[in-house]
Coordinates of C-alpha atoms and ligand atoms in Angstrom, one line a residue:
M1 CA 0.0 0.0 0.0
A2 CA 1.1 3.5 -0.7
V3 CA 0.3 5.0 2.7
D4 CA -0.8 3.8 6.1
P5 CA -4.5 4.0 7.1
V6 CA -5.5 6.3 9.9
V7 CA -7.5 5.9 13.0
Y8 CA -8.3 8.7 15.5
G9 CA -9.2 7.8 19.0
A10 CA -9.6 4.3 20.4
S11 CA -11.4 2.0 18.0
E12 CA -11.8 -1.7 17.5
R13 CA -12.7 -1.3 13.9
P14 CA -10.1 -0.9 11.2
P15 CA -10.6 2.2 9.1
R16 CA -13.0 1.6 6.4
G17 CA -11.5 3.2 3.3
D18 CA -9.1 1.5 0.9
Y19 CA -5.8 3.3 1.5
S20 CA -4.0 1.4 -1.3
R21 CA -5.7 3.8 -3.7
A22 CA -4.2 6.9 -2.1
Q23 CA -1.2 8.8 -3.4
T24 CA 1.5 10.0 -1.0
D25 CA -0.5 13.2 -0.3
Y26 CA -3.3 10.8 0.7
T27 CA -5.6 12.0 -2.2
C28 CA -7.2 9.6 -4.6
P29 CA -9.5 10.1 -7.6
Q30 CA -13.2 9.9 -6.8
H31 CA -14.1 6.3 -7.7
Y32 CA -17.4 7.2 -9.4
A33 CA -17.9 3.9 -11.2
A34 CA -17.8 2.1 -7.8
Y35 CA -21.0 3.7 -6.6
T36 CA -24.0 1.4 -6.9
D37 CA -27.6 2.4 -7.5
A38 CA -28.1 1.8 -3.8
D39 CA -25.3 4.3 -3.0
H40 CA -26.9 7.0 -5.1
D41 CA -30.2 6.2 -3.5
T42 CA -28.7 6.6 0.0
W43 CA -27.3 10.0 -1.1
R44 CA -30.7 11.1 -2.4
R45 CA -32.5 10.1 0.8
L46 CA -29.9 11.7 3.1
Y47 CA -30.0 14.9 1.1
E48 CA -33.8 15.0 1.1
R49 CA -34.1 14.5 4.8
Q50 CA -31.5 17.1 5.6
A51 CA -32.6 19.7 3.1
A52 CA -36.0 19.6 4.6
L53 CA -34.5 20.6 8.0
V54 CA -32.2 23.5 7.0
A55 CA -34.8 26.3 6.9
G56 CA -34.6 28.3 10.1
R57 CA -31.8 26.1 11.4
A58 CA -28.8 26.4 9.0
C59 CA -27.2 29.8 8.4
D60 CA -28.2 31.7 5.3
V61 CA -24.7 31.4 3.7
F62 CA -25.1 27.6 3.8
I63 CA -28.7 27.6 2.4
R64 CA -27.8 29.9 -0.4
A65 CA -24.8 27.8 -1.5
L66 CA -26.4 24.3 -1.1
P67 CA -27.6 24.2 -4.7
S68 CA -24.0 24.6 -5.8
L69 CA -23.5 20.9 -5.0
G70 CA -25.7 20.1 -8.0
P71 CA -28.7 17.8 -8.5
S72 CA -29.6 16.0 -5.3
H73 CA -30.7 12.7 -6.8
H74 CA -27.2 11.2 -7.2
I75 CA -23.8 11.5 -5.6
P76 CA -22.2 14.6 -7.1
R77 CA -19.1 14.4 -9.3
F78 CA -16.2 16.2 -7.5
E79 CA -15.0 17.8 -10.8
Q80 CA -18.4 19.3 -11.4
I81 CA -18.5 20.9 -8.0
N82 CA -14.9 22.1 -8.6
E83 CA -15.9 24.0 -11.7
R84 CA -18.2 26.2 -9.6
L85 CA -16.2 26.2 -6.4
Y86 CA -12.9 27.2 -8.0
K87 CA -14.6 30.2 -9.7
A88 CA -16.2 31.3 -6.5
T89 CA -13.3 31.2 -4.0
G90 CA -10.3 29.4 -5.6
W91 CA -11.0 26.3 -3.5
E92 CA -11.1 22.7 -4.9
I93 CA -12.2 19.5 -3.3
V94 CA -10.0 16.4 -3.6
G95 CA -10.9 12.7 -3.0
V96 CA -9.5 10.8 0.0
P97 CA -10.1 7.2 1.2
G98 CA -11.2 8.4 4.7
L99 CA -9.5 10.3 7.6
I100 CA -6.0 11.4 6.8
P101 CA -3.1 12.3 9.2
E102 CA -2.6 15.8 10.5
V103 CA 0.2 17.1 8.3
P104 CA -1.2 16.0 4.9
F105 CA -4.6 17.3 6.1
F106 CA -3.3 20.8 7.1
T107 CA -1.1 20.9 3.9
L108 CA -4.2 20.4 1.7
L109 CA -6.1 23.1 3.5
A110 CA -3.2 25.5 3.3
N111 CA -3.3 25.0 -0.4
R112 CA -7.1 25.6 -0.6
K113 CA -7.9 21.9 -1.2
F114 CA -10.5 20.3 0.9
P115 CA -10.3 16.5 1.3
V116 CA -13.6 14.7 0.7
T117 CA -14.1 11.0 1.6
D118 CA -15.5 9.4 -1.6
W119 CA -17.4 6.4 -0.2
I120 CA -20.9 6.6 1.3
R121 CA -22.4 4.9 4.4
K122 CA -24.3 1.6 4.2
P123 CA -28.1 1.7 4.4
E124 CA -27.9 0.3 8.0
E125 CA -25.9 3.4 9.0
F126 CA -28.4 5.8 7.5
D127 CA -29.0 7.6 10.9
Y128 CA -25.6 7.5 12.4
I129 CA -22.0 7.0 11.3
V130 CA -18.9 7.7 13.3
E131 CA -16.4 8.2 10.4
P132 CA -17.1 11.0 8.0
D133 CA -18.4 9.8 4.6
V134 CA -19.1 11.6 1.3
F135 CA -22.4 12.9 2.6
H136 CA -20.9 14.5 5.7
D137 CA -18.0 15.9 3.8
L138 CA -19.9 17.3 0.8
F139 CA -23.2 18.4 2.4
G140 CA -21.7 19.5 5.7
H141 CA -18.4 21.2 4.7
V142 CA -18.5 22.2 1.0
P143 CA -21.3 24.8 0.8
L144 CA -19.5 27.2 3.2
L145 CA -16.3 27.0 1.1
F146 CA -18.3 29.1 -1.5
N147 CA -18.2 32.0 1.1
P148 CA -15.0 34.1 0.7
V149 CA -14.5 34.9 4.4
F150 CA -15.1 31.3 5.5
A151 CA -12.9 30.0 2.6
D152 CA -10.0 32.3 3.8
H153 CA -10.5 31.1 7.3
M154 CA -10.1 27.5 6.3
Q155 CA -6.9 28.2 4.6
E156 CA -5.6 30.0 7.7
Y157 CA -6.6 27.0 9.7
G158 CA -4.5 24.8 7.5
K159 CA -1.5 27.0 7.9
G160 CA -2.1 27.3 11.6
G161 CA -2.3 23.5 11.8
L162 CA 1.2 23.1 10.4
K163 CA 2.4 25.6 12.9
A164 CA 0.6 23.8 15.7
H165 CA 2.1 20.6 14.6
G166 CA 5.6 22.1 15.0
L167 CA 4.6 23.3 18.5
G168 CA 3.1 19.9 19.6
A169 CA -0.3 21.6 20.0
C170 CA -2.5 19.8 17.5
E171 CA -4.7 18.5 20.2
F172 CA -5.7 22.1 21.3
L173 CA -6.1 23.3 17.7
A174 CA -8.3 20.3 17.0
R175 CA -10.7 21.5 19.7
L176 CA -11.1 24.7 17.8
Y177 CA -11.9 22.8 14.6
W178 CA -14.4 20.7 16.5
Y179 CA -16.3 23.6 18.1
T180 CA -16.3 25.9 15.1
I181 CA -15.9 24.1 11.7
E182 CA -17.7 21.0 12.9
F183 CA -20.1 22.3 15.6
G184 CA -20.2 26.0 15.4
L185 CA -23.3 28.2 15.8
I186 CA -23.8 31.7 14.3
R187 CA -26.2 34.4 15.5
Q188 CA -28.0 35.9 12.5
E189 CA -30.3 38.9 12.8
D190 CA -33.3 36.5 12.7
G191 CA -31.9 34.1 15.3
L192 CA -29.5 31.3 16.1
R193 CA -28.3 29.1 13.2
A194 CA -25.8 26.3 12.6
F195 CA -22.7 26.6 10.4
G196 CA -20.7 23.5 11.7
A197 CA -20.6 20.6 9.3
G198 CA -21.2 18.0 12.0
I199 CA -24.5 19.7 12.9
L200 CA -25.5 20.4 9.3
S201 CA -25.1 16.8 8.3
S202 CA -27.0 15.3 11.3
P203 CA -30.8 15.4 11.5
G204 CA -30.9 15.0 15.2
E205 CA -28.2 17.4 16.1
L206 CA -29.4 20.1 13.7
R207 CA -32.6 20.4 15.7
Y208 CA -30.9 19.9 19.1
A209 CA -28.1 22.4 18.6
V210 CA -30.3 25.2 17.5
E211 CA -33.5 24.6 19.4
S212 CA -33.0 22.5 22.6
P213 CA -32.8 24.3 25.9
E214 CA -30.3 21.7 27.2
P215 CA -26.9 22.6 25.9
R216 CA -24.7 25.5 26.9
R217 CA -24.2 28.1 24.2
L218 CA -21.2 30.4 24.8
P219 CA -19.8 33.3 22.8
L220 CA -16.6 32.1 21.0
D221 CA -13.6 32.4 23.3
I222 CA -10.5 30.8 21.8
E223 CA -8.8 29.8 25.0
R224 CA -12.0 28.4 26.5
V225 CA -12.5 26.3 23.4
M226 CA -9.0 25.0 23.6
R227 CA -9.7 23.9 27.2
T228 CA -12.9 22.2 26.3
R229 CA -12.6 18.4 25.6
Y230 CA -15.2 16.9 23.3
K231 CA -17.0 13.7 22.8
I232 CA -17.4 12.3 19.3
D233 CA -20.3 9.9 20.0
T234 CA -23.0 12.1 21.6
F235 CA -24.6 15.5 21.0
Q236 CA -22.4 18.3 22.3
Q237 CA -23.0 19.7 25.8
T238 CA -21.5 23.0 24.8
Y239 CA -21.7 25.0 21.6
F240 CA -19.8 28.2 20.8
V241 CA -21.5 31.1 19.0
V242 CA -20.1 33.7 16.6
D243 CA -21.9 36.8 15.2
S244 CA -20.2 36.5 11.8
F245 CA -17.6 34.7 9.9
Q246 CA -15.5 37.9 10.1
E247 CA -15.5 37.5 13.9
L248 CA -14.3 33.9 13.5
F249 CA -11.6 35.1 11.1
E250 CA -10.5 37.9 13.4
K251 CA -10.6 35.9 16.7
T252 CA -8.4 33.2 15.2
A253 CA -5.9 35.7 13.6
P254 CA -3.6 36.3 16.7
D255 CA -0.6 34.2 17.4
F256 CA -1.8 31.1 19.2
A257 CA 1.6 30.1 20.6
P258 CA 1.1 31.8 24.0
T259 CA -2.5 30.5 24.2
Y260 CA -1.2 26.9 23.6
E261 CA 1.3 27.4 26.4
R262 CA -1.3 28.6 28.9
V263 CA -3.7 25.8 28.0
R264 CA -0.9 23.2 28.3
E265 CA 0.1 24.6 31.8
M266 CA -3.4 24.4 33.0
E267 CA -3.9 20.9 31.8
E268 CA -0.6 19.8 33.4
E269 CA -1.8 21.4 36.7
L270 CA -5.1 19.6 36.6
A271 CA -3.3 16.3 35.9
A272 CA -0.9 16.9 38.8
N273 CA -3.8 17.7 41.1
A274 CA -5.7 14.6 40.1
A275 CA -2.7 12.4 40.8
Ligands
LIG1 N1 -3.5 32.4 14.4 C1 -3.2 31.0 14.6 C2 -1.8 30.8 15.1 O1 -1.0 31.7 15.2 C3 -3.4 30.2 13.3 C4 -4.8 29.9 12.9 C5 -5.6 30.8 12.1 C6 -5.4 28.8 13.5 C7 -6.9 30.5 11.8 C8 -6.7 28.6 13.2 C9 -7.5 29.4 12.4 O2 -1.4 29.7 15.4
FE2 FE1 -16.1 17.0 9.2

């Protein structure tokens, strides 16, 4: 095989994608001929269910860009999305067999390339899947890449990731990704809306994150985000809220090195006190 498969967190299951297809940068062509009629049908049903929920819950930027994914009745071809996406913001999507390691991931983002898993979940996983598949990656992440401010933010995140890797701080930066790009909320004039891909691609969490009285909703505070651990297998207990993508861009612009240091010290103290 060209590259090793990747697993994040503890898991009994081997990663699902076929990493022998990947090149050294972990990308691979979208294997379009491999999709079955059942796969296209899964896409169509996921899309229909989710599109019916976005009004009043997803942010306007997302809703306006969603048609740019193309017709909803079959899995989109990446190169067709790219014709529109590249014109809009200079971003491109590239196929990957599944999760990829930090450095190749950040490198792609820093070059305005967003990795999209090309396989789709099985019908028995219709409601819940742990690993990202093509539905999560395309439906959840790609519409916002049509927005110039968000698109620039994603590139800065990629560059910041390479820097965090050098500082041994990827774990803290990953929490920022989690609470913004995956699970972020935005306050529009007409109310609270979701912009995080993990929310936008989940029918249960889209309603919960925006409407439930249960979770905490805090204004975005970078250091607090970096101190907040997350769970990958339940709805979030805490969401962070921005007023605009410009706010997200500006709050993430300062040098994170001192923040990483403070968070690291705090975690070390906590660990020492627990021992
Ligand atoms: N400003 C961050 C740093 O100095 C980099 C970054 C930018 C990270 C945007 C995330 C998003 O490390
Ligand atoms: Fe994601």
